[in-house]
PDB file of C-alpha atoms in Angstrom:
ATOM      1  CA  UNK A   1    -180.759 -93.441 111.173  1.00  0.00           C
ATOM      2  CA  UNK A   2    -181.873 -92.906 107.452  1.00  0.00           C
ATOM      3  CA  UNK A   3    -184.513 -95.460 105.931  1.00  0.00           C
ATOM      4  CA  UNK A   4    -186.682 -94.766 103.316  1.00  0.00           C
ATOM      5  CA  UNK A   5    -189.021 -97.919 103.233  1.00  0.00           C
ATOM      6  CA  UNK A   6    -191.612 -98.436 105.628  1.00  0.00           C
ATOM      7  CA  UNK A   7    -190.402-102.368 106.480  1.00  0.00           C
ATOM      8  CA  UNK A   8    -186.619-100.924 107.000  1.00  0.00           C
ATOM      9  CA  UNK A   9    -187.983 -98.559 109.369  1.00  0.00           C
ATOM     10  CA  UNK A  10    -189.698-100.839 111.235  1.00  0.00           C
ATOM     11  CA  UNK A  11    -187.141-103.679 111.195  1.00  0.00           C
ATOM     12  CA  UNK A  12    -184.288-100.769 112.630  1.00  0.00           C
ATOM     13  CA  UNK A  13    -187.274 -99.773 115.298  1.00  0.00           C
ATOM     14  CA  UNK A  14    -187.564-103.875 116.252  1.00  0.00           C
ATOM     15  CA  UNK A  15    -183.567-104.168 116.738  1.00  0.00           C
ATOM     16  CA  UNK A  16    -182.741-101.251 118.434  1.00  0.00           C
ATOM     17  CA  UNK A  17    -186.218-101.926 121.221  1.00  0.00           C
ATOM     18  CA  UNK A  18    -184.541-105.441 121.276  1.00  0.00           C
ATOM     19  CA  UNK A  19    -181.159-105.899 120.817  1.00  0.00           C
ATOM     20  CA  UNK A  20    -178.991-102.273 120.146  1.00  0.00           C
ATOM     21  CA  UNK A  21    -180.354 -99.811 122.816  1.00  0.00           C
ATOM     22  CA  UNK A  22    -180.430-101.927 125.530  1.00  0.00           C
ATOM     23  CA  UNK A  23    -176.945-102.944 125.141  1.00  0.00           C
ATOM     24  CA  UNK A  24    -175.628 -99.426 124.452  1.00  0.00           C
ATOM     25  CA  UNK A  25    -177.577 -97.427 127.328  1.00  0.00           C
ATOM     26  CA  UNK A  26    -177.921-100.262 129.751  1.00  0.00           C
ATOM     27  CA  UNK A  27    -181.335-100.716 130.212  1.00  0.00           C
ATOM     28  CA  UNK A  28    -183.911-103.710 129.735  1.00  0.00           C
ATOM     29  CA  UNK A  29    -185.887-103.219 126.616  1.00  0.00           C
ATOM     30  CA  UNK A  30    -189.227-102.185 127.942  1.00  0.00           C
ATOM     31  CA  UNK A  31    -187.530 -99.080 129.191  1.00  0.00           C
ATOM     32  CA  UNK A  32    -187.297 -98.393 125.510  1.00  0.00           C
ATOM     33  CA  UNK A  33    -189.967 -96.515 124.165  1.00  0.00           C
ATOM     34  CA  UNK A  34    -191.034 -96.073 120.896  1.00  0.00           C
ATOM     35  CA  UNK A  35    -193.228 -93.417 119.562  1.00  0.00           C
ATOM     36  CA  UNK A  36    -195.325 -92.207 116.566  1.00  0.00           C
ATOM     37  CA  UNK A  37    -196.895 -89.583 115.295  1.00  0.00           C
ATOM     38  CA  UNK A  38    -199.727 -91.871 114.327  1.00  0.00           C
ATOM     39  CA  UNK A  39    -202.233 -94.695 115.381  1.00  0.00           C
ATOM     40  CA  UNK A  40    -202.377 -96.033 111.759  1.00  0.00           C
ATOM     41  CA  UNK A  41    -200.138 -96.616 108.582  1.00  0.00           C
ATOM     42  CA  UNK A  42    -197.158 -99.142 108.668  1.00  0.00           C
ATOM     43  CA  UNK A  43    -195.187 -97.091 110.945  1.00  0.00           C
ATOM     44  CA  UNK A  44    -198.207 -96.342 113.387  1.00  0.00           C
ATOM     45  CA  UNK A  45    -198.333 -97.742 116.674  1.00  0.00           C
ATOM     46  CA  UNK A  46    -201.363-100.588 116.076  1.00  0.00           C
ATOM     47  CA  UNK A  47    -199.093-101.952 113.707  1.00  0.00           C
ATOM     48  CA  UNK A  48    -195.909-101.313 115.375  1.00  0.00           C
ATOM     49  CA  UNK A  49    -197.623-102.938 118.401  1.00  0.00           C
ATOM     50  CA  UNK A  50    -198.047-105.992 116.913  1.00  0.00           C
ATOM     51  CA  UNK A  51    -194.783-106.463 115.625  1.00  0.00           C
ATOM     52  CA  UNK A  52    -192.921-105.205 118.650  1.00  0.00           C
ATOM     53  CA  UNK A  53    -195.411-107.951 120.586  1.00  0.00           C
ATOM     54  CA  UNK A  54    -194.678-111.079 118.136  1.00  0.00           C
ATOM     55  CA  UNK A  55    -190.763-109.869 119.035  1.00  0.00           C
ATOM     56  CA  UNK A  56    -190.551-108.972 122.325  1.00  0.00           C
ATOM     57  CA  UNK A  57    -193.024-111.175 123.981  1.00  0.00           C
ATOM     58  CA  UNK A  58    -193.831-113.781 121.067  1.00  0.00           C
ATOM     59  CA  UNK A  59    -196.322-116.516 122.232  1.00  0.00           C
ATOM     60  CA  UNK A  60    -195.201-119.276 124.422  1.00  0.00           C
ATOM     61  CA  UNK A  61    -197.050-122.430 126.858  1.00  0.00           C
ATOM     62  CA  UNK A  62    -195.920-120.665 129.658  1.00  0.00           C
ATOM     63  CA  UNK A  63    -198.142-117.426 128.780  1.00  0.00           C
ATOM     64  CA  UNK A  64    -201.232-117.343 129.085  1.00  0.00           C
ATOM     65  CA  UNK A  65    -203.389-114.804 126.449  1.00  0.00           C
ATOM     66  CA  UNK A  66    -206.458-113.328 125.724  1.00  0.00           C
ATOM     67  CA  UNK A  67    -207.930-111.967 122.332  1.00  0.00           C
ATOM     68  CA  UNK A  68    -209.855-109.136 122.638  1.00  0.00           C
ATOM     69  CA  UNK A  69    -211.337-107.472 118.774  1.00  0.00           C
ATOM     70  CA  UNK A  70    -207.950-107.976 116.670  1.00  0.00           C
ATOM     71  CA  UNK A  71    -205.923-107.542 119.715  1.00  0.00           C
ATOM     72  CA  UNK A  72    -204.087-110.168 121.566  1.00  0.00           C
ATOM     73  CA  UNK A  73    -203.241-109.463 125.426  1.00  0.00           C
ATOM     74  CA  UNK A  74    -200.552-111.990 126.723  1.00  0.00           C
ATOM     75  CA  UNK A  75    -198.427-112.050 130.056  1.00  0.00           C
ATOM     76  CA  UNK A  76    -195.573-110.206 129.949  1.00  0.00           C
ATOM     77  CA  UNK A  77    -197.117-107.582 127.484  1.00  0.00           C
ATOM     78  CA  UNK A  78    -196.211-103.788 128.173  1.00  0.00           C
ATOM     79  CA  UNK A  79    -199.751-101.859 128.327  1.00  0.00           C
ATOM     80  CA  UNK A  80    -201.275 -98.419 128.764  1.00  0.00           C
ATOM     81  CA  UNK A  81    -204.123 -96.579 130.535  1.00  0.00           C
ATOM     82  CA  UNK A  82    -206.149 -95.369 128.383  1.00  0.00           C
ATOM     83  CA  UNK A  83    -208.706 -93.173 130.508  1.00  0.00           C
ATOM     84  CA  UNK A  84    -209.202 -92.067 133.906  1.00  0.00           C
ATOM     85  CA  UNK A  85    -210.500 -94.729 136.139  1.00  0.00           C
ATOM     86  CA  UNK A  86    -210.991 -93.136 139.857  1.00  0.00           C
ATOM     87  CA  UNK A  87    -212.822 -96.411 140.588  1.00  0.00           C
ATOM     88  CA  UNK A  88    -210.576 -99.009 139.935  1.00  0.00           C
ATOM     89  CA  UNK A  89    -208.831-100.557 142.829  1.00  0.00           C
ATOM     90  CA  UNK A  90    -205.063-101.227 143.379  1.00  0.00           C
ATOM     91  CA  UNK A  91    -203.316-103.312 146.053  1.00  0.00           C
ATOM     92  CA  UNK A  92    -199.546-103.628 146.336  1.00  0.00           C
ATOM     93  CA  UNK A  93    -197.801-106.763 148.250  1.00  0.00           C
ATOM     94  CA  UNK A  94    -194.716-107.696 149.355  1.00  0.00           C
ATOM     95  CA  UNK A  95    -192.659-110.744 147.260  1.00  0.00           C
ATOM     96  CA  UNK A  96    -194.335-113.256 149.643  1.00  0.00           C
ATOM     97  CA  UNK A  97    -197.731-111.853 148.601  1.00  0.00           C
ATOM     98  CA  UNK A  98    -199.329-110.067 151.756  1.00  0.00           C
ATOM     99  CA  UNK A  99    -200.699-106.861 151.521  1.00  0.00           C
ATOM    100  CA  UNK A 100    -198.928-103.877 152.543  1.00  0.00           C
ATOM    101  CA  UNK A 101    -200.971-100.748 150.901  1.00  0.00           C
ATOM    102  CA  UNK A 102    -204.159-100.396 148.556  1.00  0.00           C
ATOM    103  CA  UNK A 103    -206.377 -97.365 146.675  1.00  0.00           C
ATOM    104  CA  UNK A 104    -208.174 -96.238 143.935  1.00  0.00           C
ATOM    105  CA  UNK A 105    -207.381 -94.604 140.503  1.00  0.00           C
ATOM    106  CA  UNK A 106    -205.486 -95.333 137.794  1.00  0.00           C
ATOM    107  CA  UNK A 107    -204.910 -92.663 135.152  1.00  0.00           C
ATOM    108  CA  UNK A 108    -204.932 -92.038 131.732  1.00  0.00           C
ATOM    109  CA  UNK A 109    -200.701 -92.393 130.256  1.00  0.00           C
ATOM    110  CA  UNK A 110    -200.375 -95.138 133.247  1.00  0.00           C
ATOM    111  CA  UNK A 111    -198.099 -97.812 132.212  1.00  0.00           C
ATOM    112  CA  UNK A 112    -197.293-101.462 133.385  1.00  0.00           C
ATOM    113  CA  UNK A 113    -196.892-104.940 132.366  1.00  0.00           C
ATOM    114  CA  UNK A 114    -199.374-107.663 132.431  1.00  0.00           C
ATOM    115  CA  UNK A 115    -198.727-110.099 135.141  1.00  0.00           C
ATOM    116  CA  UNK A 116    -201.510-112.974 135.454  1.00  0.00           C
ATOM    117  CA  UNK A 117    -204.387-113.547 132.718  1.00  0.00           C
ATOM    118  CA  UNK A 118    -207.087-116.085 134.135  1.00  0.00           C
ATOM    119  CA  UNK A 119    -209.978-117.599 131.284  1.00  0.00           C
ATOM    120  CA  UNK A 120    -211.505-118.856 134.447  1.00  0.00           C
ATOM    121  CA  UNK A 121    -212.229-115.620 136.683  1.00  0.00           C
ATOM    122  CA  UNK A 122    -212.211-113.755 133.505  1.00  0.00           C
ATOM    123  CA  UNK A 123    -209.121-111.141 134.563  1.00  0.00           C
ATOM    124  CA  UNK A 124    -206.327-109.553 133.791  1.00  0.00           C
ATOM    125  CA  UNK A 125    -203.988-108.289 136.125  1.00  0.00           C
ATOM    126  CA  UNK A 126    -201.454-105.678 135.824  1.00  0.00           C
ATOM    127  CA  UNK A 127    -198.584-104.323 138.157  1.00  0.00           C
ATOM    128  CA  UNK A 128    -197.946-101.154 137.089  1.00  0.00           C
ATOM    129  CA  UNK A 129    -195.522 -98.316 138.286  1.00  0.00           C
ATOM    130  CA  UNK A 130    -194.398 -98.236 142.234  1.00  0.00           C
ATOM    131  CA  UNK A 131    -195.696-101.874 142.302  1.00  0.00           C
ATOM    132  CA  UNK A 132    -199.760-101.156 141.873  1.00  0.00           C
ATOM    133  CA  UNK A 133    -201.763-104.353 141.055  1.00  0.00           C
ATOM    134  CA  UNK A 134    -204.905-103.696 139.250  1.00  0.00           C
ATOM    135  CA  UNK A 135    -206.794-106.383 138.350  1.00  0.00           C
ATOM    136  CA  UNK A 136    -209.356-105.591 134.932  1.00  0.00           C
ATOM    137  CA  UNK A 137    -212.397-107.702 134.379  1.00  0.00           C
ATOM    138  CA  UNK A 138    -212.606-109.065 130.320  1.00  0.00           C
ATOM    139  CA  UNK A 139    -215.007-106.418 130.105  1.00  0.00           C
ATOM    140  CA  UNK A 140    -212.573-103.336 131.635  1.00  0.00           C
ATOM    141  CA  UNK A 141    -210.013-104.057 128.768  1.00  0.00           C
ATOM    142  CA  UNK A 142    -211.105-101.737 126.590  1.00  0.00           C
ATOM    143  CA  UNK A 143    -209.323 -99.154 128.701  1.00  0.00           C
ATOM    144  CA  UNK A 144    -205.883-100.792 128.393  1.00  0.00           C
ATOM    145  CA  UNK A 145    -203.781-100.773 124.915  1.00  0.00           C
ATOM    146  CA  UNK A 146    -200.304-102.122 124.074  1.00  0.00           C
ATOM    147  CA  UNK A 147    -197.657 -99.504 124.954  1.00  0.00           C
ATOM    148  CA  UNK A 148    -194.452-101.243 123.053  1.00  0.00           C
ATOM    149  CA  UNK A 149    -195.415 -97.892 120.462  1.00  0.00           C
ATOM    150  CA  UNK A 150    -197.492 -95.004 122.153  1.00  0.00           C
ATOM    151  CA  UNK A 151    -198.643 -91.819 120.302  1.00  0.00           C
ATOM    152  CA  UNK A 152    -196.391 -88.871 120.738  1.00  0.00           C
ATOM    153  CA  UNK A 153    -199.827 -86.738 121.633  1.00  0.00           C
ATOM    154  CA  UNK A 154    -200.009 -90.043 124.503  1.00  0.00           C
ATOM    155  CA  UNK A 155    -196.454 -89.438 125.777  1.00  0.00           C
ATOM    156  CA  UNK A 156    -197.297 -86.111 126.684  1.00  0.00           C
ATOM    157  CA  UNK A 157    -196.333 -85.030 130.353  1.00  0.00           C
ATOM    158  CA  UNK A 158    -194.149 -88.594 130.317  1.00  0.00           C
ATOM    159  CA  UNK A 159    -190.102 -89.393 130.247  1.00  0.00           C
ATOM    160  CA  UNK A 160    -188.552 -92.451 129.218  1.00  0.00           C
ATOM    161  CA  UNK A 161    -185.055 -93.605 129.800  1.00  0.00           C
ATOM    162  CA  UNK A 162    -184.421 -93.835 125.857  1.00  0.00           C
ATOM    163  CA  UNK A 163    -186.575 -92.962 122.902  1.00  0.00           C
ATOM    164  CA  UNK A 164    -187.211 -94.490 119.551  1.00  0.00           C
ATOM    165  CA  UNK A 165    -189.227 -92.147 116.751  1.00  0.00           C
ATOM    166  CA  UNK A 166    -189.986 -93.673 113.649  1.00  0.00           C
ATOM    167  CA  UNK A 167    -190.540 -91.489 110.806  1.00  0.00           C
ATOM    168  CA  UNK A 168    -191.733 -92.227 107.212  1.00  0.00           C
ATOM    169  CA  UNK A 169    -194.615 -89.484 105.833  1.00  0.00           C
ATOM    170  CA  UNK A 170    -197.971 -88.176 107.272  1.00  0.00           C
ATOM    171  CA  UNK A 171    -199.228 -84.922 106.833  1.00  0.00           C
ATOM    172  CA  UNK A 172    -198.038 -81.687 106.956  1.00  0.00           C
ATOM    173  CA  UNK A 173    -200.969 -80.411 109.586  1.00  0.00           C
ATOM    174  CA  UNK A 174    -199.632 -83.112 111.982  1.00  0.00           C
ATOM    175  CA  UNK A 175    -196.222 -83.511 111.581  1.00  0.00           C
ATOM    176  CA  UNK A 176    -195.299 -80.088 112.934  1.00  0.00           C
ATOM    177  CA  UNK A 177    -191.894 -78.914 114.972  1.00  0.00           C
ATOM    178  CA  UNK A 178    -194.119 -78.331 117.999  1.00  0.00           C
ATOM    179  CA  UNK A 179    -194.824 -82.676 117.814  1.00  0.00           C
ATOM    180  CA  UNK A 180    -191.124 -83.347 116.842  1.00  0.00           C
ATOM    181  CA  UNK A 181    -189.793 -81.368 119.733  1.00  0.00           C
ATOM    182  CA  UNK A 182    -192.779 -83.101 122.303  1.00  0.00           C
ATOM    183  CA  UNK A 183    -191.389 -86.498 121.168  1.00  0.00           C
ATOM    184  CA  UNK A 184    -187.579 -85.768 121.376  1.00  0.00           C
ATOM    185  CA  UNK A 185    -187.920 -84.450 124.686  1.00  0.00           C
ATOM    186  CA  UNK A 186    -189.624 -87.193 126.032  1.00  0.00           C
ATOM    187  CA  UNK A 187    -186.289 -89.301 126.086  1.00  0.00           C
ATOM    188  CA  UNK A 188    -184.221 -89.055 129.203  1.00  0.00           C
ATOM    189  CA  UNK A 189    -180.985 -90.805 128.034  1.00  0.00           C
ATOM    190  CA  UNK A 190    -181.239 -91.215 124.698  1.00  0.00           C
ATOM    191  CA  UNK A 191    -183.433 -90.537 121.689  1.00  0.00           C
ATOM    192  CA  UNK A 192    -182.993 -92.211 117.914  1.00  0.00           C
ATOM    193  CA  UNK A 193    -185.218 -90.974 114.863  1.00  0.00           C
ATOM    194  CA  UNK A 194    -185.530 -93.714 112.286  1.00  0.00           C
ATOM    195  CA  UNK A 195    -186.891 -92.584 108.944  1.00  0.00           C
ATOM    196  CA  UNK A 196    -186.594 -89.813 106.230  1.00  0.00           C
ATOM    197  CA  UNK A 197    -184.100 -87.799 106.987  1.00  0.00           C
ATOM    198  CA  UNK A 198    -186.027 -84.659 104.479  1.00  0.00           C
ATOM    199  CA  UNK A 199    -189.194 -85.709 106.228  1.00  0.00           C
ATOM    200  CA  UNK A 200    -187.492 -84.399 109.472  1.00  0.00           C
ATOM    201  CA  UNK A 201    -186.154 -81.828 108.150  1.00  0.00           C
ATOM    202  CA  UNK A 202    -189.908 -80.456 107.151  1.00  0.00           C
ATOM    203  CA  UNK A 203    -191.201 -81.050 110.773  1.00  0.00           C
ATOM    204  CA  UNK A 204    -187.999 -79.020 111.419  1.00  0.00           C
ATOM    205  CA  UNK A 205    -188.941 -75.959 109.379  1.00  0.00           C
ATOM    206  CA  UNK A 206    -193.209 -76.674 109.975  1.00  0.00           C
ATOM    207  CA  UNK A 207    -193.894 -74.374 112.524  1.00  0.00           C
ATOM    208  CA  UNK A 208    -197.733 -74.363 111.735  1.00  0.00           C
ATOM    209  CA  UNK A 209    -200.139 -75.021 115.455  1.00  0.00           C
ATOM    210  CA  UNK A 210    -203.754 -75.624 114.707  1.00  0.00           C
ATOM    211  CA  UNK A 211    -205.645 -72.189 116.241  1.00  0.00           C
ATOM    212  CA  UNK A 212    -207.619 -72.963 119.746  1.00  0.00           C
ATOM    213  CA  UNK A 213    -211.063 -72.318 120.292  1.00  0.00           C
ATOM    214  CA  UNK A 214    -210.985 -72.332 124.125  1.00  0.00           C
ATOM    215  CA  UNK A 215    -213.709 -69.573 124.804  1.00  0.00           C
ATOM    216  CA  UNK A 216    -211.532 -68.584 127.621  1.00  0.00           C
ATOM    217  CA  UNK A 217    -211.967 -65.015 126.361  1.00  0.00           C
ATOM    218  CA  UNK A 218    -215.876 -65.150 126.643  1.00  0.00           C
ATOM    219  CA  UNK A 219    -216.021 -66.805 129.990  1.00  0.00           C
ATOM    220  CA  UNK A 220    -213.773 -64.247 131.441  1.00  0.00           C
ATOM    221  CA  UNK A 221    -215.840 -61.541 129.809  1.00  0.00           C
ATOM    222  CA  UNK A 222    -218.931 -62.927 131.526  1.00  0.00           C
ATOM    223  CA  UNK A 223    -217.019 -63.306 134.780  1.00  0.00           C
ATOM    224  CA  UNK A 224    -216.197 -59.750 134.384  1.00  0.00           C
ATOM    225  CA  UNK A 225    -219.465 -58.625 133.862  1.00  0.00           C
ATOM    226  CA  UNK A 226    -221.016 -60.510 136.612  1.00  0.00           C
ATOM    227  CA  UNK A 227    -218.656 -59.123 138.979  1.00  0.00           C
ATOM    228  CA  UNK A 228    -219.339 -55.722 137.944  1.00  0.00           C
ATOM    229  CA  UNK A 229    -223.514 -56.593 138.118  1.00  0.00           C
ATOM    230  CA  UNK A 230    -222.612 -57.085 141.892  1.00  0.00           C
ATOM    231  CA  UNK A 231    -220.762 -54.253 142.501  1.00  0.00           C
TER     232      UNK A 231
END
Protein backbone atom coordinates (compact mmCIF):
# COMPACT_ATOMS: atom_id res chain seq x y z
CA UNK A 1 0.00 0.00 0.00
CA UNK A 2 1.92 3.17 -1.28
CA UNK A 3 2.25 6.25 1.21
CA UNK A 4 4.77 8.64 1.11
CA UNK A 5 4.17 10.71 4.39
CA UNK A 6 5.07 9.48 7.61
CA UNK A 7 1.31 10.34 9.28
CA UNK A 8 -0.37 8.38 6.11
CA UNK A 9 1.72 5.54 6.92
CA UNK A 10 0.90 5.40 10.23
CA UNK A 11 -2.83 6.22 9.95
CA UNK A 12 -3.04 2.99 7.08
CA UNK A 13 -0.87 0.90 9.90
CA UNK A 14 -3.75 2.08 12.75
CA UNK A 15 -6.78 0.93 10.35
CA UNK A 16 -5.66 -2.08 9.02
CA UNK A 17 -4.35 -3.38 13.13
CA UNK A 18 -7.97 -2.13 13.87
CA UNK A 19 -10.50 -2.27 11.54
CA UNK A 20 -9.29 -3.88 7.76
CA UNK A 21 -7.20 -7.02 8.66
CA UNK A 22 -9.21 -8.33 11.14
CA UNK A 23 -12.21 -8.28 9.07
CA UNK A 24 -10.50 -9.64 5.94
CA UNK A 25 -8.38 -12.61 7.60
CA UNK A 26 -10.64 -13.27 10.51
CA UNK A 27 -8.73 -12.70 13.35
CA UNK A 28 -8.97 -10.31 16.53
CA UNK A 29 -6.62 -7.44 16.16
CA UNK A 30 -3.90 -8.33 18.57
CA UNK A 31 -3.15 -11.23 16.31
CA UNK A 32 -2.05 -8.47 14.03
CA UNK A 33 1.37 -7.62 14.25
CA UNK A 34 3.10 -4.80 13.21
CA UNK A 35 6.74 -4.43 12.68
CA UNK A 36 9.65 -1.98 12.07
CA UNK A 37 12.83 -1.79 11.16
CA UNK A 38 13.36 0.74 13.90
CA UNK A 39 12.86 1.72 17.66
CA UNK A 40 12.79 5.48 16.76
CA UNK A 41 11.53 7.97 13.99
CA UNK A 42 7.71 8.44 13.31
CA UNK A 43 7.32 5.09 11.92
CA UNK A 44 9.39 3.32 14.79
CA UNK A 45 7.80 1.20 17.19
CA UNK A 46 8.00 3.72 20.54
CA UNK A 47 5.99 5.88 18.56
CA UNK A 48 3.92 3.46 16.79
CA UNK A 49 3.31 2.02 20.29
CA UNK A 50 1.77 4.82 21.52
CA UNK A 51 -0.51 5.43 18.88
CA UNK A 52 -1.54 1.84 18.34
CA UNK A 53 -2.17 2.03 22.47
CA UNK A 54 -4.35 5.44 22.47
CA UNK A 55 -6.36 3.24 19.52
CA UNK A 56 -6.57 -0.04 20.45
CA UNK A 57 -6.78 0.13 24.15
CA UNK A 58 -7.44 4.02 24.72
CA UNK A 59 -7.90 4.87 28.48
CA UNK A 60 -11.06 4.05 30.21
CA UNK A 61 -12.53 3.87 34.35
CA UNK A 62 -12.65 0.40 33.95
CA UNK A 63 -8.68 0.11 33.35
CA UNK A 64 -6.58 0.49 35.60
CA UNK A 65 -2.78 2.01 34.50
CA UNK A 66 0.50 2.61 35.50
CA UNK A 67 3.18 5.19 34.19
CA UNK A 68 6.41 4.01 34.17
CA UNK A 69 9.40 6.85 32.47
CA UNK A 70 7.18 8.14 29.38
CA UNK A 71 5.46 4.89 29.18
CA UNK A 72 1.98 4.15 30.18
CA UNK A 73 1.08 0.33 31.05
CA UNK A 74 -2.80 -0.17 31.14
CA UNK A 75 -4.99 -3.46 31.28
CA UNK A 76 -5.62 -4.86 28.25
CA UNK A 77 -2.21 -3.66 26.75
CA UNK A 78 -0.32 -6.23 24.41
CA UNK A 79 3.42 -6.50 25.92
CA UNK A 80 6.77 -8.16 25.35
CA UNK A 81 9.63 -9.91 27.20
CA UNK A 82 12.31 -8.20 26.94
CA UNK A 83 15.14 -10.49 28.56
CA UNK A 84 15.53 -13.80 29.93
CA UNK A 85 14.08 -14.17 33.32
CA UNK A 86 14.75 -17.99 34.58
CA UNK A 87 13.54 -16.66 37.96
CA UNK A 88 10.33 -15.37 37.47
CA UNK A 89 7.45 -17.50 38.46
CA UNK A 90 4.29 -18.48 36.45
CA UNK A 91 1.08 -20.16 37.62
CA UNK A 92 -1.77 -21.09 35.29
CA UNK A 93 -5.56 -21.62 36.66
CA UNK A 94 -8.56 -22.81 35.53
CA UNK A 95 -11.65 -20.03 34.73
CA UNK A 96 -12.77 -20.51 38.38
CA UNK A 97 -9.25 -19.54 39.50
CA UNK A 98 -7.58 -22.72 41.16
CA UNK A 99 -4.35 -23.73 40.29
CA UNK A 100 -3.68 -26.40 37.94
CA UNK A 101 0.25 -26.03 36.91
CA UNK A 102 3.16 -23.49 37.84
CA UNK A 103 7.20 -22.83 36.87
CA UNK A 104 9.79 -20.62 36.22
CA UNK A 105 11.12 -18.64 33.15
CA UNK A 106 9.89 -16.40 30.93
CA UNK A 107 11.93 -15.53 27.85
CA UNK A 108 13.11 -12.90 25.90
CA UNK A 109 10.29 -12.40 22.44
CA UNK A 110 7.51 -13.73 25.10
CA UNK A 111 4.30 -12.09 24.45
CA UNK A 112 0.95 -11.54 26.40
CA UNK A 113 -1.55 -9.12 27.50
CA UNK A 114 -1.78 -7.35 30.72
CA UNK A 115 -4.50 -8.65 32.86
CA UNK A 116 -4.68 -6.95 36.49
CA UNK A 117 -2.54 -3.71 37.50
CA UNK A 118 -2.78 -3.13 41.42
CA UNK A 119 -1.27 0.65 42.89
CA UNK A 120 -1.78 -1.12 46.14
CA UNK A 121 0.51 -4.40 45.97
CA UNK A 122 2.48 -2.57 43.45
CA UNK A 123 1.98 -5.38 40.40
CA UNK A 124 1.35 -6.09 37.23
CA UNK A 125 0.15 -9.19 36.03
CA UNK A 126 0.31 -10.72 32.72
CA UNK A 127 -1.19 -13.99 31.10
CA UNK A 128 0.82 -14.71 28.45
CA UNK A 129 0.91 -17.60 25.81
CA UNK A 130 -0.64 -21.26 26.86
CA UNK A 131 -2.32 -19.32 29.75
CA UNK A 132 1.05 -18.39 31.99
CA UNK A 133 0.35 -15.75 34.71
CA UNK A 134 3.33 -13.82 35.70
CA UNK A 135 2.92 -11.37 38.03
CA UNK A 136 5.95 -8.26 37.77
CA UNK A 137 6.66 -6.13 40.76
CA UNK A 138 6.70 -1.97 39.70
CA UNK A 139 10.24 -2.51 39.86
CA UNK A 140 10.42 -5.81 37.24
CA UNK A 141 8.77 -3.58 34.47
CA UNK A 142 11.61 -2.58 32.96
CA UNK A 143 11.75 -5.99 31.33
CA UNK A 144 8.33 -5.71 29.66
CA UNK A 145 7.64 -3.21 26.53
CA UNK A 146 4.51 -2.62 24.43
CA UNK A 147 4.35 -5.19 21.60
CA UNK A 148 1.35 -3.45 19.38
CA UNK A 149 4.90 -2.61 17.03
CA UNK A 150 7.98 -4.96 17.74
CA UNK A 151 11.39 -4.63 15.96
CA UNK A 152 11.83 -6.88 13.01
CA UNK A 153 15.48 -7.90 14.70
CA UNK A 154 12.68 -8.75 17.96
CA UNK A 155 10.41 -10.91 15.76
CA UNK A 156 13.12 -13.06 15.00
CA UNK A 157 12.45 -16.92 15.49
CA UNK A 158 8.47 -15.69 15.86
CA UNK A 159 5.17 -16.14 13.43
CA UNK A 160 2.19 -14.16 13.49
CA UNK A 161 -1.13 -14.88 11.95
CA UNK A 162 -0.89 -11.55 9.75
CA UNK A 163 1.82 -8.96 9.38
CA UNK A 164 1.89 -5.24 9.05
CA UNK A 165 5.50 -3.51 7.87
CA UNK A 166 5.60 0.03 7.74
CA UNK A 167 8.11 1.54 5.61
CA UNK A 168 9.17 5.22 5.13
CA UNK A 169 13.34 5.74 5.01
CA UNK A 170 16.24 4.63 7.34
CA UNK A 171 19.47 3.75 6.27
CA UNK A 172 20.90 1.86 3.76
CA UNK A 173 23.24 -0.35 6.38
CA UNK A 174 19.93 -1.41 8.03
CA UNK A 175 17.41 -1.63 5.67
CA UNK A 176 18.89 -4.61 3.84
CA UNK A 177 16.96 -7.65 1.80
CA UNK A 178 18.25 -10.02 4.48
CA UNK A 179 15.72 -7.66 7.21
CA UNK A 180 12.94 -7.32 4.53
CA UNK A 181 12.80 -11.02 3.91
CA UNK A 182 13.08 -11.74 8.15
CA UNK A 183 9.99 -9.47 8.46
CA UNK A 184 7.86 -10.83 5.51
CA UNK A 185 8.32 -14.21 6.61
CA UNK A 186 7.27 -13.69 9.91
CA UNK A 187 3.51 -13.47 8.74
CA UNK A 188 1.62 -16.70 8.64
CA UNK A 189 -1.57 -15.59 6.77
CA UNK A 190 -0.98 -12.49 5.58
CA UNK A 191 1.63 -9.76 5.31
CA UNK A 192 0.96 -5.84 4.11
CA UNK A 193 3.99 -3.33 3.55
CA UNK A 194 2.82 0.23 4.01
CA UNK A 195 5.25 2.85 2.76
CA UNK A 196 7.56 3.79 -0.22
CA UNK A 197 7.12 1.65 -2.68
CA UNK A 198 11.16 2.73 -4.21
CA UNK A 199 12.21 2.43 -0.60
CA UNK A 200 11.28 -1.33 -0.95
CA UNK A 201 12.45 -1.71 -3.89
CA UNK A 202 16.18 -0.68 -2.48
CA UNK A 203 15.88 -3.21 0.47
CA UNK A 204 14.99 -5.42 -2.55
CA UNK A 205 18.20 -4.92 -4.50
CA UNK A 206 20.48 -4.15 -0.86
CA UNK A 207 22.02 -7.26 -0.40
CA UNK A 208 24.81 -5.75 1.90
CA UNK A 209 25.21 -8.08 5.70
CA UNK A 210 27.40 -6.37 8.19
CA UNK A 211 30.78 -8.88 8.40
CA UNK A 212 30.84 -11.07 11.86
CA UNK A 213 33.52 -11.09 14.18
CA UNK A 214 32.65 -14.37 15.96
CA UNK A 215 36.29 -15.65 16.71
CA UNK A 216 34.91 -19.00 16.00
CA UNK A 217 37.97 -19.52 13.79
CA UNK A 218 40.48 -18.83 16.73
CA UNK A 219 38.71 -20.88 19.30
CA UNK A 220 38.66 -23.82 17.06
CA UNK A 221 42.31 -23.25 16.27
CA UNK A 222 43.08 -23.38 19.99
CA UNK A 223 40.83 -26.40 20.41
CA UNK A 224 42.84 -27.92 17.74
CA UNK A 225 45.97 -27.29 19.17
CA UNK A 226 45.12 -28.40 22.57
CA UNK A 227 43.99 -31.60 21.31
CA UNK A 228 47.05 -32.17 19.47
CA UNK A 229 49.25 -30.99 22.93
CA UNK A 230 47.49 -34.18 24.36
CA UNK A 231 48.09 -36.44 21.84
Amino acid sequence: MPRSQAQAVIATTVELVGKKMPNYVHVKPEQVQVLSPMRKGEVGIINLNAVLQKELNPPAASKAEHEVGKTIYREGDKVMQIKNNYKLEWVKKTPDGHEIDSGCGVFNGDMGVITHISEYAEEVTVEFDEGHLVTYPFGFLDELELAYAVTVHKSQGSEYPVVVIPLLSGPSVLYTRNLLYTAVTRAKRCVVLVGDLSLVNRMIRNNHEQKRYSGLQEAIAEVKEALEFQD
